[in-house]
XYZ file of N, CA, C and O in Angstrom:
416
model
N -125.574 186.475 -7.614
C -124.748 187.675 -7.681
C -125.338 188.649 -8.688
O -126.537 188.750 -8.803
N -124.480 189.313 -9.403
C -124.909 190.310 -10.376
C -124.765 189.750 -11.786
O -123.802 189.057 -12.088
N -125.724 190.090 -12.636
C -125.606 189.693 -14.035
C -124.708 190.688 -14.763
O -124.379 191.761 -14.231
N -124.315 190.340 -15.977
C -123.481 191.255 -16.767
C -124.220 192.555 -17.053
O -123.607 193.622 -17.095
N -125.526 192.481 -17.242
C -126.312 193.686 -17.497
C -126.302 194.616 -16.278
O -126.159 195.833 -16.423
N -126.414 194.036 -15.079
C -126.360 194.848 -13.862
C -125.003 195.537 -13.721
O -124.925 196.712 -13.336
N -123.932 194.805 -14.016
C -122.593 195.395 -13.914
C -122.391 196.501 -14.941
O -121.779 197.528 -14.638
N -122.910 196.305 -16.151
C -122.801 197.361 -17.163
C -123.561 198.601 -16.734
O -123.106 199.723 -16.968
N -124.715 198.403 -16.101
C -125.490 199.551 -15.612
C -124.749 200.307 -14.515
O -124.955 201.500 -14.333
N -123.882 199.631 -13.779
C -123.081 200.302 -12.751
C -121.828 200.949 -13.333
O -121.407 202.014 -12.893
N -121.218 200.303 -14.301
C -119.938 200.768 -14.823
C -120.093 202.001 -15.707
O -119.254 202.903 -15.665
N -121.146 202.057 -16.499
C -121.307 203.167 -17.447
C -121.348 204.528 -16.734
O -120.607 205.443 -17.109
N -122.155 204.725 -15.673
C -122.123 206.026 -15.003
C -120.769 206.347 -14.359
O -120.335 207.500 -14.371
N -120.105 205.333 -13.823
C -118.783 205.578 -13.227
C -117.780 206.013 -14.287
O -116.971 206.926 -14.065
N -117.817 205.366 -15.432
C -116.924 205.735 -16.521
C -117.206 207.161 -16.992
O -116.272 207.942 -17.204
N -118.484 207.494 -17.158
C -118.839 208.849 -17.606
C -118.417 209.916 -16.598
O -117.967 210.994 -16.986
N -118.540 209.602 -15.317
C -118.118 210.558 -14.293
C -116.619 210.847 -14.396
O -116.196 212.011 -14.366
N -115.819 209.801 -14.523
C -114.378 209.983 -14.626
C -113.995 210.703 -15.919
O -113.087 211.536 -15.930
N -114.694 210.389 -16.997
C -114.436 211.052 -18.270
C -114.746 212.544 -18.190
O -113.950 213.376 -18.636
N -115.873 212.898 -17.596
C -116.227 214.314 -17.462
C -115.255 215.057 -16.555
O -114.917 216.217 -16.808
N -114.793 214.382 -15.489
C -113.823 215.019 -14.597
C -112.518 215.304 -15.349
O -111.928 216.374 -15.206
N -112.084 214.375 -16.182
C -110.871 214.583 -16.976
C -111.079 215.681 -18.011
O -110.183 216.503 -18.247
N -112.255 215.722 -18.631
C -112.530 216.750 -19.643
C -112.576 218.148 -19.044
O -112.179 219.116 -19.700
N -113.043 218.273 -17.814
C -113.033 219.582 -17.154
C -111.596 220.047 -16.967
O -111.281 221.220 -17.200
N -110.714 219.144 -16.561
C -109.305 219.508 -16.426
C -108.687 219.904 -17.748
O -107.922 220.875 -17.837
N -109.017 219.190 -18.818
C -108.488 219.523 -20.152
C -109.016 220.877 -20.609
O -108.274 221.697 -21.161
N -110.288 221.140 -20.362
C -110.874 222.426 -20.752
C -110.226 223.578 -19.984
O -109.953 224.640 -20.569
N -109.946 223.371 -18.703
C -109.264 224.405 -17.921
C -107.897 224.733 -18.506
O -107.530 225.900 -18.672
N -107.141 223.702 -18.803
C -105.800 223.914 -19.359
C -105.890 224.565 -20.737
O -105.091 225.451 -21.076
N -106.859 224.170 -21.538
C -107.020 224.747 -22.871
C -107.334 226.238 -22.788
O -106.740 227.044 -23.512
N -108.227 226.626 -21.908
C -108.599 228.042 -21.777
C -107.426 228.856 -21.247
O -107.150 229.959 -21.732
N -106.720 228.337 -20.267
C -105.596 229.065 -19.672
C -104.377 229.017 -20.591
O -103.472 229.840 -20.472
N -104.345 228.099 -21.530
C -103.198 227.959 -22.426
C -102.907 229.201 -23.235
O -101.767 229.424 -23.658
N -103.902 230.033 -23.437
C -103.686 231.273 -24.182
C -103.027 232.355 -23.336
O -102.580 233.362 -23.870
N -102.955 232.158 -22.030
C -102.397 233.189 -21.139
C -100.891 233.050 -20.996
O -100.158 234.013 -21.197
N -100.437 231.855 -20.614
C -98.994 231.690 -20.447
C -98.635 230.328 -19.899
O -99.491 229.551 -19.460
N -97.344 230.058 -19.921
C -96.844 228.754 -19.513
C -96.948 228.528 -18.012
O -97.312 227.441 -17.563
N -96.642 229.539 -17.211
C -96.704 229.401 -15.755
C -98.146 229.191 -15.291
O -98.395 228.422 -14.353
N -99.072 229.854 -15.958
C -100.477 229.713 -15.597
C -100.984 228.305 -15.890
O -101.766 227.734 -15.123
N -100.533 227.735 -17.017
C -100.916 226.368 -17.361
C -100.384 225.396 -16.307
O -101.079 224.457 -15.900
N -99.159 225.633 -15.832
C -98.591 224.790 -14.777
C -99.426 224.855 -13.519
O -99.712 223.824 -12.898
N -99.822 226.058 -13.144
C -100.633 226.228 -11.936
C -101.984 225.547 -12.040
O -102.419 224.865 -11.114
N -102.641 225.701 -13.173
C -103.954 225.078 -13.360
C -103.822 223.560 -13.391
O -104.646 222.843 -12.812
N -102.801 223.037 -14.021
C -102.587 221.590 -14.050
C -102.344 221.047 -12.647
O -102.848 219.975 -12.285
N -101.572 221.770 -11.855
C -101.311 221.355 -10.481
C -102.598 221.341 -9.669
O -102.885 220.381 -8.943
N -103.406 222.386 -9.801
C -104.668 222.453 -9.067
C -105.619 221.353 -9.530
O -106.332 220.759 -8.718
N -105.636 221.051 -10.823
C -106.505 219.979 -11.326
C -106.131 218.628 -10.728
O -107.007 217.818 -10.431
N -104.839 218.371 -10.555
C -104.450 217.091 -9.964
C -104.867 217.012 -8.499
O -105.331 215.962 -8.035
N -104.746 218.120 -7.751
C -105.219 218.144 -6.368
C -106.739 218.000 -6.315
O -107.278 217.312 -5.451
N -107.422 218.644 -7.240
C -108.879 218.552 -7.296
C -109.312 217.108 -7.517
O -110.207 216.609 -6.829
N -108.687 216.415 -8.434
C -109.015 215.016 -8.702
C -108.720 214.147 -7.478
O -109.496 213.239 -7.146
N -107.607 214.439 -6.790
C -107.251 213.672 -5.606
C -108.305 213.843 -4.511
O -108.737 212.859 -3.902
N -108.759 215.069 -4.271
C -109.753 215.296 -3.229
C -111.111 214.721 -3.605
O -111.820 214.190 -2.748
N -111.480 214.796 -4.860
C -112.749 214.198 -5.286
C -112.709 212.689 -5.070
O -113.664 212.101 -4.537
N -111.611 212.047 -5.423
C -111.485 210.604 -5.209
C -111.455 210.257 -3.726
O -111.994 209.225 -3.318
N -110.853 211.107 -2.893
C -110.849 210.885 -1.454
C -112.269 210.927 -0.903
O -112.671 210.048 -0.128
N -113.054 211.916 -1.315
C -114.419 212.021 -0.816
C -115.297 210.885 -1.336
O -116.175 210.394 -0.616
N -115.060 210.436 -2.561
C -115.791 209.283 -3.083
C -115.461 208.044 -2.264
O -116.336 207.239 -1.926
N -114.188 207.882 -1.903
C -113.765 206.744 -1.092
C -114.398 206.784 0.283
O -114.870 205.760 0.791
N -114.427 207.961 0.909
C -115.058 208.087 2.222
C -116.542 207.756 2.158
O -117.076 207.049 3.018
N -117.218 208.256 1.150
C -118.645 207.975 1.007
C -118.891 206.491 0.763
O -119.818 205.901 1.333
N -118.067 205.866 -0.065
C -118.232 204.436 -0.338
C -117.955 203.605 0.912
O -118.681 202.645 1.191
N -116.920 203.964 1.652
C -116.611 203.247 2.898
C -117.731 203.359 3.907
O -118.115 202.372 4.538
N -118.283 204.547 4.049
C -119.414 204.728 4.963
C -120.629 203.943 4.521
O -121.336 203.348 5.346
N -120.888 203.913 3.227
C -122.038 203.156 2.712
C -121.873 201.666 2.956
O -122.845 200.975 3.283
N -120.649 201.156 2.820
C -120.405 199.734 3.061
C -120.641 199.395 4.528
O -121.310 198.410 4.856
N -120.116 200.217 5.428
C -120.275 199.950 6.854
C -121.742 200.020 7.252
O -122.257 199.152 7.967
N -122.457 201.028 6.781
C -123.870 201.168 7.130
C -124.686 200.021 6.552
O -125.561 199.471 7.227
N -124.392 199.614 5.322
C -125.146 198.504 4.729
C -124.860 197.193 5.451
O -125.732 196.326 5.526
N -123.666 197.026 6.013
C -123.391 195.832 6.808
C -124.289 195.787 8.043
O -124.829 194.734 8.388
N -124.448 196.918 8.716
C -125.302 196.961 9.896
C -126.766 196.775 9.540
O -127.502 196.109 10.256
N -127.186 197.340 8.423
C -128.572 197.151 7.992
C -128.808 195.688 7.639
O -129.844 195.111 7.975
N -127.843 195.069 6.975
C -127.968 193.661 6.597
C -127.992 192.729 7.793
O -128.679 191.708 7.796
N -127.257 193.065 8.830
C -127.252 192.246 10.038
C -128.454 192.514 10.936
O -128.655 191.820 11.910
N -129.177 193.588 10.627
C -130.331 194.026 11.417
C -129.944 194.321 12.861
O -130.666 193.977 13.796
N -128.808 194.955 13.034
C -128.357 195.350 14.363
C -128.830 196.760 14.655
O -128.790 197.630 13.795
N -129.264 196.959 15.877
C -129.680 198.303 16.268
C -128.549 199.036 16.980
O -128.471 200.246 16.946
N -127.684 198.283 17.636
C -126.562 198.886 18.345
C -125.353 198.891 17.422
O -125.019 197.876 16.812
N -124.689 200.026 17.317
C -123.514 200.147 16.446
C -122.256 200.093 17.311
O -122.100 200.855 18.258
N -121.369 199.184 16.984
C -120.082 199.090 17.652
C -119.140 200.068 16.949
O -118.690 199.825 15.842
N -118.857 201.189 17.592
C -118.097 202.249 16.935
C -116.648 201.873 16.680
O -116.049 202.336 15.732
N -116.094 200.989 17.510
C -114.718 200.552 17.252
C -114.655 199.720 15.976
O -113.766 199.903 15.148
N -115.616 198.833 15.778
C -115.646 198.029 14.553
C -115.893 198.926 13.340
O -115.289 198.741 12.293
N -116.765 199.907 13.495
C -117.047 200.832 12.396
C -115.786 201.609 12.019
O -115.494 201.792 10.849
N -115.028 202.033 13.012
C -113.793 202.776 12.759
C -112.809 201.927 11.965
O -112.264 202.378 10.957
N -112.574 200.685 12.396
C -111.602 199.844 11.722
C -112.075 199.427 10.339
O -111.280 199.286 9.415
N -113.375 199.228 10.173
C -113.898 198.894 8.848
C -113.669 200.035 7.881
O -113.210 199.842 6.761
N -114.003 201.247 8.319
C -113.838 202.414 7.459
C -112.359 202.670 7.178
O -111.983 202.982 6.048
N -111.508 202.507 8.180
C -110.069 202.711 7.976
C -109.517 201.701 6.981
O -108.689 202.044 6.133
N -109.991 200.460 7.038
C -109.533 199.440 6.099
C -109.974 199.725 4.681
O -109.221 199.557 3.736
N -111.204 200.189 4.538
C -111.710 200.498 3.198
C -110.970 201.685 2.618
O -110.583 201.696 1.455
N -110.739 202.712 3.431
C -110.058 203.906 2.950
C -108.621 203.582 2.554
O -108.125 204.049 1.542
N -107.960 202.752 3.344
C -106.563 202.448 3.042
C -106.422 201.466 1.888
O -105.325 201.245 1.405
N -107.528 200.891 1.451
C -107.484 199.984 0.314
C -107.132 198.561 0.680
O -106.906 197.733 -0.186
N -107.086 198.257 1.953
C -106.744 196.905 2.369
C -107.958 196.037 2.561
O -107.843 194.899 2.978
N -109.119 196.555 2.281
C -110.344 195.779 2.460
C -110.897 195.961 3.852
O -110.563 196.899 4.559
N -111.743 195.069 4.242
C -112.407 195.169 5.531
C -111.533 194.544 6.605
O -111.355 193.343 6.652
N -110.963 195.371 7.498
C -110.112 194.845 8.547
C -110.824 194.770 9.884
O -110.169 194.780 10.896
N -112.140 194.761 9.867
C -112.852 194.701 11.137
C -112.677 193.330 11.764
O -112.572 192.326 11.073
N -112.619 193.344 13.068
C -112.496 192.088 13.781
C -113.863 191.443 13.887
O -114.861 192.105 14.061
N -113.895 190.137 13.786
C -115.194 189.465 13.885
C -115.581 189.366 15.347
O -114.770 189.040 16.201
N -116.830 189.678 15.631
C -117.346 189.589 16.994
C -117.972 188.217 17.202
O -118.681 187.724 16.341
N -117.692 187.634 18.303
C -118.290 186.334 18.605
C -119.520 186.563 19.479
O -119.464 186.437 20.687
N -120.609 186.931 18.828
C -121.849 187.205 19.569
C -122.791 186.057 19.434
O -122.944 185.437 18.451
């Protein structure tokens, strides 16, 4: 599997990415804080939507990478699109891989 050093090499960039995303939201609120209370509310609301969409796109990219790496690992040339759909849907919904096993 992975050593602790390999996991640390993966975790550090992910942590920094999330930290920078949070700091951008804090900086936005700080700059707008001099304007007014309603403006701060609006910027905070937009920052939460921004974070939600960024996490959604990260999830989609990760789900696609998992499905593609499964096909590369199996060395299959033909892609079963129904299995790909259910795999990606399972990853996106957070339930894991719900693809049905094929008896080939």
